[in-house]
PDB file of C-alpha atoms in Angstrom:
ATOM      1  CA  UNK A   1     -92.688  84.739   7.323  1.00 39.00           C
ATOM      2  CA  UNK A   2     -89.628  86.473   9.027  1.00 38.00           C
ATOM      3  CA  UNK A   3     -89.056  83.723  11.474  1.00 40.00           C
ATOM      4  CA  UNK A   4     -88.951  81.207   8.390  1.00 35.00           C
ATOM      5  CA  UNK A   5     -86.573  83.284   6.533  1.00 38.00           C
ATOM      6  CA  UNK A   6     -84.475  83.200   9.763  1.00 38.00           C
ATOM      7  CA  UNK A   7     -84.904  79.374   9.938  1.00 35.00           C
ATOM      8  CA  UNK A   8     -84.408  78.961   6.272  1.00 37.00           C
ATOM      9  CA  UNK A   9     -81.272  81.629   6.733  1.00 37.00           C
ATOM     10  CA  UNK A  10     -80.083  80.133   9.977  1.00 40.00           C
ATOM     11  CA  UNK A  11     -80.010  76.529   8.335  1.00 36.00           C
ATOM     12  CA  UNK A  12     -77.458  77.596   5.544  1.00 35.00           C
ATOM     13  CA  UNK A  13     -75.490  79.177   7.929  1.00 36.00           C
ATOM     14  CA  UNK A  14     -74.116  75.462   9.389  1.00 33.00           C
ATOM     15  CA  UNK A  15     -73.023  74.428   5.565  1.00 37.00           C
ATOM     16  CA  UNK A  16     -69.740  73.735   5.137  1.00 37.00           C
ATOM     17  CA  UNK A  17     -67.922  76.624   3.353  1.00 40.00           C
ATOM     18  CA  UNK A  18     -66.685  75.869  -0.214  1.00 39.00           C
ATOM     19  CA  UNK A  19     -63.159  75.158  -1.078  1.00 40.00           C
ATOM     20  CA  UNK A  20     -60.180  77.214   0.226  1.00 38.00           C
ATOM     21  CA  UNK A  21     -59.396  78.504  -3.211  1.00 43.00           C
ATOM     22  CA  UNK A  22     -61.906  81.789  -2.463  1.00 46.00           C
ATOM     23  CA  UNK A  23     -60.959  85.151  -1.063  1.00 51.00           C
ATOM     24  CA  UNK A  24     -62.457  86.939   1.815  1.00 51.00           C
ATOM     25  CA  UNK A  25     -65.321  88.854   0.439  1.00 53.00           C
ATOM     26  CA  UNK A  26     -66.329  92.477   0.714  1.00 63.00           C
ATOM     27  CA  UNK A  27     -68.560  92.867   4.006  1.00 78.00           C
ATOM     28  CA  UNK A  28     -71.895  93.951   2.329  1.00 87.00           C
ATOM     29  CA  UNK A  29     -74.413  92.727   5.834  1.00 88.00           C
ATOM     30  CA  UNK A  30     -72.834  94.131   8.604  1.00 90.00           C
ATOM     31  CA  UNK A  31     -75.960  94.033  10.667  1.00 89.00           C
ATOM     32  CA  UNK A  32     -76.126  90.000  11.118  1.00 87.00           C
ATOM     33  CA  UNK A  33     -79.015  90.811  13.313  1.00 89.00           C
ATOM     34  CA  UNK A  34     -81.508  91.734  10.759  1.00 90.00           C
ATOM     35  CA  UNK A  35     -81.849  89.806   7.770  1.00 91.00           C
ATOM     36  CA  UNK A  36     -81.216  92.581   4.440  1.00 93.00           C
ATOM     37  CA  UNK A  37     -77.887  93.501   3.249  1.00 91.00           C
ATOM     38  CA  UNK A  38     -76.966  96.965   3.939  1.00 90.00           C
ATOM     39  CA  UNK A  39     -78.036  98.523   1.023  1.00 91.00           C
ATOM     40  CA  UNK A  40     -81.316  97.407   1.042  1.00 94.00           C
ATOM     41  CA  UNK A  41     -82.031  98.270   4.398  1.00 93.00           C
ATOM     42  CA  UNK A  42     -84.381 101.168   4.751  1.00 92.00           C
ATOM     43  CA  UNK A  43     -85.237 101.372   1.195  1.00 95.00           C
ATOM     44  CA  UNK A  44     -89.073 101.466   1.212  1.00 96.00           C
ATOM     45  CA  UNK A  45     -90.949  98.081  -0.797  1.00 97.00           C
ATOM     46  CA  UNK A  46     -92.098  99.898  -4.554  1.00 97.00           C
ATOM     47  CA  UNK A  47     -91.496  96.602  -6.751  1.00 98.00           C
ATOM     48  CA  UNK A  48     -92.482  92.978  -6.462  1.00 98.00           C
ATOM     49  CA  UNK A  49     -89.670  90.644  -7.644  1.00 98.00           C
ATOM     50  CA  UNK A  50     -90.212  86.627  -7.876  1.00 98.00           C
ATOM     51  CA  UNK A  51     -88.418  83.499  -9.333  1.00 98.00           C
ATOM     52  CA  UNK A  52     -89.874  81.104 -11.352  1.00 98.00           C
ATOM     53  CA  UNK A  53     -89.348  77.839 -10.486  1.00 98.00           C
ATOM     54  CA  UNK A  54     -88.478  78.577  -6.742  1.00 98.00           C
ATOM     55  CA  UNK A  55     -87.127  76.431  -5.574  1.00 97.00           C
ATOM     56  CA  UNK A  56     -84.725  75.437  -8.817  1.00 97.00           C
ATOM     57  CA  UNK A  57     -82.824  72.328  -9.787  1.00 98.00           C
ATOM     58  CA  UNK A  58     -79.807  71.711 -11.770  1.00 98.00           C
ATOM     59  CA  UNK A  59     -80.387  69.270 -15.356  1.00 97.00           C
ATOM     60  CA  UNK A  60     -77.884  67.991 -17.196  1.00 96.00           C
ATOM     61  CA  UNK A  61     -77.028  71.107 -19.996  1.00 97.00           C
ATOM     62  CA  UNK A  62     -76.793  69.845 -22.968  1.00 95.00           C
ATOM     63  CA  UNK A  63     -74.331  71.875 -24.593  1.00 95.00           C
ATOM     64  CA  UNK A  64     -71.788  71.493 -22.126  1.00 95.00           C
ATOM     65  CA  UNK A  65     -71.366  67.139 -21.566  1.00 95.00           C
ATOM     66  CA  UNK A  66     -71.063  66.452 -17.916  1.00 96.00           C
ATOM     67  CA  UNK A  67     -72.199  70.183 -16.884  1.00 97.00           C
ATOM     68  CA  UNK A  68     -75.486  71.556 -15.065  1.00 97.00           C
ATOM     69  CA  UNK A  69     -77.809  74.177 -15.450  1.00 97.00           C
ATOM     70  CA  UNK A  70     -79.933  76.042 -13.241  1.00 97.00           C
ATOM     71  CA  UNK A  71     -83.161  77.010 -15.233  1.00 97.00           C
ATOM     72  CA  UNK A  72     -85.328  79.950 -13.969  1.00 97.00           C
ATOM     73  CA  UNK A  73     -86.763  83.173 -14.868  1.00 98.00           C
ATOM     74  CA  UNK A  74     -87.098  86.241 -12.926  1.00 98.00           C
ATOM     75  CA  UNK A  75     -89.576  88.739 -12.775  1.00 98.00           C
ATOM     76  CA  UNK A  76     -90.688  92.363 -11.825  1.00 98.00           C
ATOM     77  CA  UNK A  77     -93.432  94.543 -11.191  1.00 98.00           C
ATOM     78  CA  UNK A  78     -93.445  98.335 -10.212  1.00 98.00           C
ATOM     79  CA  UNK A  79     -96.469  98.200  -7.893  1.00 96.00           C
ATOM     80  CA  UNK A  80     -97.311 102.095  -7.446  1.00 89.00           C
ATOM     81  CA  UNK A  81     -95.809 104.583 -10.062  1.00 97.00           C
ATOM     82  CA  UNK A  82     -93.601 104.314 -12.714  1.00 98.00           C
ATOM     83  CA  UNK A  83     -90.155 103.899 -12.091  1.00 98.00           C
ATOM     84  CA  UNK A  84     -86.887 104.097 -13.283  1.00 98.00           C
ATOM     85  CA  UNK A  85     -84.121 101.381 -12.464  1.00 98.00           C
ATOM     86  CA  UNK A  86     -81.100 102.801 -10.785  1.00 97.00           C
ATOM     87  CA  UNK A  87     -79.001  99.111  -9.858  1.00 95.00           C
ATOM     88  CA  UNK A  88     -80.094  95.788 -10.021  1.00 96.00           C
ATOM     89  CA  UNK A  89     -78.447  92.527  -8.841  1.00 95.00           C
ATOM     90  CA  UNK A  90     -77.642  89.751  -5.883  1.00 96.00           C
ATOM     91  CA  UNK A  91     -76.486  88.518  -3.499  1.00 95.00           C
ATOM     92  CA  UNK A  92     -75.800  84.981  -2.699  1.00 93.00           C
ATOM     93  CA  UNK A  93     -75.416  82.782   0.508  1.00 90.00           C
ATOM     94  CA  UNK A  94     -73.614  79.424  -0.050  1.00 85.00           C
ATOM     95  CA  UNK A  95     -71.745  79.423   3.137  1.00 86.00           C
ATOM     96  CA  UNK A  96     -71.981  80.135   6.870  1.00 87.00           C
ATOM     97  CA  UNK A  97     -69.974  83.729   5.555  1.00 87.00           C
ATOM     98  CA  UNK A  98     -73.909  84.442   4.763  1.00 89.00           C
ATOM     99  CA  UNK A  99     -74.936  87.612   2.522  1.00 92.00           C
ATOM    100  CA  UNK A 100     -72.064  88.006  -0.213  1.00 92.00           C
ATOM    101  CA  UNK A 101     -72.282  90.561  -3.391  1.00 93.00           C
ATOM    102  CA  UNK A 102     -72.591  88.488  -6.397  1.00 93.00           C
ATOM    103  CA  UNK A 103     -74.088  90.570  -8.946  1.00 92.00           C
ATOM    104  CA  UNK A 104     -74.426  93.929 -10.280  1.00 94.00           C
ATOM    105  CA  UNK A 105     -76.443  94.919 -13.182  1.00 95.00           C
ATOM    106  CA  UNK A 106     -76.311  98.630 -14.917  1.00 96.00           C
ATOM    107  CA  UNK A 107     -79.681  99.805 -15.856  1.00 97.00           C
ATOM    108  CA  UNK A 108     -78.901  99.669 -19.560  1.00 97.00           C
ATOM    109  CA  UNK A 109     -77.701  95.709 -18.883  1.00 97.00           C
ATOM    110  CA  UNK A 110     -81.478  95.540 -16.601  1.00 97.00           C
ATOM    111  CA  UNK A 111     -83.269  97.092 -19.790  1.00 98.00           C
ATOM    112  CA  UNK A 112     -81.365  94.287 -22.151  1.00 97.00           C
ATOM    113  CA  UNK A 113     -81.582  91.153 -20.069  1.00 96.00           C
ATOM    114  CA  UNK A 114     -85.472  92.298 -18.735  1.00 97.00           C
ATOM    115  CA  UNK A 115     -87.156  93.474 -22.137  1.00 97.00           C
ATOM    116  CA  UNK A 116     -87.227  96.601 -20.791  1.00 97.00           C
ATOM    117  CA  UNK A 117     -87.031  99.607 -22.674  1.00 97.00           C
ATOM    118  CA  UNK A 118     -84.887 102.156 -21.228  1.00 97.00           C
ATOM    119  CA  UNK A 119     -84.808 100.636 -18.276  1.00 97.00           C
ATOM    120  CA  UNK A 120     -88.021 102.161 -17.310  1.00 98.00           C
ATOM    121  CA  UNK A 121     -90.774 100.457 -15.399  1.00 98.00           C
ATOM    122  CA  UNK A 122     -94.663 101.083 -16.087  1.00 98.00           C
ATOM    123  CA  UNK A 123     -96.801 100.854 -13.168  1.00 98.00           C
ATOM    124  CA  UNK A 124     -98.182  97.393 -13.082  1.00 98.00           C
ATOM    125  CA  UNK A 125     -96.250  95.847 -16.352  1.00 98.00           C
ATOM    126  CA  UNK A 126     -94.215  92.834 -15.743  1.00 98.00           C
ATOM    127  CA  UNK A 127     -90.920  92.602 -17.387  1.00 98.00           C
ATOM    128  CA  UNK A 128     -89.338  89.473 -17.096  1.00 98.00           C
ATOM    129  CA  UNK A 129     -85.586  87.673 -17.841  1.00 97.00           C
ATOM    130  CA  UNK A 130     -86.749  84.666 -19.137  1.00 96.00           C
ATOM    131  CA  UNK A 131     -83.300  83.184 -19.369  1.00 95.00           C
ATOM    132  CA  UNK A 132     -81.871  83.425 -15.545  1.00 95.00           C
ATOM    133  CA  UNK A 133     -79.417  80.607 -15.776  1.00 95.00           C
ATOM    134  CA  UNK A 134     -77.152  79.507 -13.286  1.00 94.00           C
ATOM    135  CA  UNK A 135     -74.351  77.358 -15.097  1.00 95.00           C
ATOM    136  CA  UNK A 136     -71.734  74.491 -13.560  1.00 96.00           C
ATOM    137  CA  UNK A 137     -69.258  72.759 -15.641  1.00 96.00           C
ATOM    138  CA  UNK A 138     -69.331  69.867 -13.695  1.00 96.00           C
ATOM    139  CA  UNK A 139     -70.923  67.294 -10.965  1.00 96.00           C
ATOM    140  CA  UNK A 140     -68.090  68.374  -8.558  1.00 95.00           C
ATOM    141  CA  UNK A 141     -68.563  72.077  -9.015  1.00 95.00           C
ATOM    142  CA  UNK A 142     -72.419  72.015  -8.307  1.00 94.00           C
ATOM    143  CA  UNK A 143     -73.557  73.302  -5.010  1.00 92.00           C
ATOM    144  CA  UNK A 144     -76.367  74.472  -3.724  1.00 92.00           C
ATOM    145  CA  UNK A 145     -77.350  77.965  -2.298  1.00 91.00           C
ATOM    146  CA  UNK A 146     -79.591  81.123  -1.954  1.00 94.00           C
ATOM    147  CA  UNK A 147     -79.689  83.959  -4.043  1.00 95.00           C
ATOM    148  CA  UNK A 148     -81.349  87.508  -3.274  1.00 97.00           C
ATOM    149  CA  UNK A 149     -82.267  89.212  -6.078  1.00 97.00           C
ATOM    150  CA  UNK A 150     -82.496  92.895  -5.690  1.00 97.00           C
ATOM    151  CA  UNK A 151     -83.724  95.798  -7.816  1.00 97.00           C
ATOM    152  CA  UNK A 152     -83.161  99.558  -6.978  1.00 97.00           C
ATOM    153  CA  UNK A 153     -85.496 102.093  -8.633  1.00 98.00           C
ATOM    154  CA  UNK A 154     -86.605 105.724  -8.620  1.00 98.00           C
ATOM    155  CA  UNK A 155     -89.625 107.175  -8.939  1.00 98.00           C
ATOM    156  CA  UNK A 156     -89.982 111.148 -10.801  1.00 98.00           C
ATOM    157  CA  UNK A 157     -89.309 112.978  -7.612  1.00 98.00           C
ATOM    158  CA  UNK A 158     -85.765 110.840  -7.044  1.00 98.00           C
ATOM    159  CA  UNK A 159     -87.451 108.858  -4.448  1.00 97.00           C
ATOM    160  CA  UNK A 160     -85.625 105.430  -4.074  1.00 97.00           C
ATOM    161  CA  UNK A 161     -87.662 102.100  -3.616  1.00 98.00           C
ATOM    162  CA  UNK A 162     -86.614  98.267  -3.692  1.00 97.00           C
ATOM    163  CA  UNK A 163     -88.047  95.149  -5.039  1.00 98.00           C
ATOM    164  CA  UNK A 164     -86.209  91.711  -3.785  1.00 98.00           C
ATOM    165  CA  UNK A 165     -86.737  87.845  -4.075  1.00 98.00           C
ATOM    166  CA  UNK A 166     -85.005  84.964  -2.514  1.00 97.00           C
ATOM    167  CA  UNK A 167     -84.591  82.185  -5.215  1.00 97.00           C
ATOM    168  CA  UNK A 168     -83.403  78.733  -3.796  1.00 96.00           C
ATOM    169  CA  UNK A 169     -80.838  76.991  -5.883  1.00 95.00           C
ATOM    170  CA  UNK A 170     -80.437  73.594  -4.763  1.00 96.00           C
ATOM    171  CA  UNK A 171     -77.292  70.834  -4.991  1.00 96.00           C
ATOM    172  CA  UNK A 172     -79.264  67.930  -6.179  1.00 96.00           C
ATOM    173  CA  UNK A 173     -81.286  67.106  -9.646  1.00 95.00           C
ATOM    174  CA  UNK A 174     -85.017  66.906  -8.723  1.00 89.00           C
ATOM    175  CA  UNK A 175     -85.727  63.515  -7.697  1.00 82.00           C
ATOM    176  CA  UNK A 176     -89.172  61.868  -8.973  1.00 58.00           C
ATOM    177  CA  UNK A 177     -91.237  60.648  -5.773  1.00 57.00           C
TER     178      UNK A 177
END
């Protein structure tokens, strides 16, 4: 599984960077030898986190003519105690810069967007954001990428654990075969 990530990883890394117009990110994986962002190095594995579809495909979004959308859900799982949500977010990699911070949820926005009350996660309940769009205005701004979907939570003792998925996010409409 590692060595596919790497593949899969190593692949993106020979894309073309998108247009000049962007600014040099923050450095958030200084290690390019191992494959996690810095923060979620070390973090022991308490959650399960997946994407559904993975991979995804923009359609045509009706309420924007000419635009795309992205249309997936994400969900999450607290595998073996209850646990409360202390950050939640991504990272994306679209170029060969790799790893870059994209989002950052605050619990209260994680209880809102996951149905989940108080941001607090019950040992073996899945809470789920149904609606995790990715929007483009247009053909020309479509692109493909990864995204790494991370959740940070705590159990009663403060004890911090980590749930992540890679979604792929792809350039193209699906094509029928």
């Amino acid at each position: 599984m590692t060595h596919f990530l790497w593949l899969a990883l190593g692949a993106l890394a020979l894309r073309p960077a998108l247009g000049s117009a962007q600014t040099t990110p923050a450095q958030v994986w200084t290690d390019r030898t191992r494959v996690l962002p810095d923060e979620l190095r070390r973090l022991p594995v308490g959650l399960t986190l997946w994407h559904s579809p993975n991979p995804v495909y923009p359609e045509s979004n009706p309420a924007v003519p000419g635009g795309y959308v992205w249309k997936h859900r994400t969900a999450v799982r607290a595998e073996a105690t209850d646990l409360e949500i202390v950050s939640c977010g991504s990272y994306i990699w679209y170029s060969a810069a790799g790893w870059q911070a994209n989002l950052h949820e605050t619990p209260a926005e994680f209880a809102e967007l996951f149905n989940c009350p108080g941001g607090k996660l019950k040992k073996g309940v899945t809470y789920t954001f149904a609606r995790n769009y990715r929007y483009a205005a247009s053909a020309k701004s479509r692109y493909g990428g990864d995204a790494l979907w991370f959740i940070i939570a705590k159990d009663a003792q403060g004890r911090l654990y980590k749930g992540y998925g890679l979604i792929e996010t792809e350039a193209e409409p699906h094509s029928a075969k």
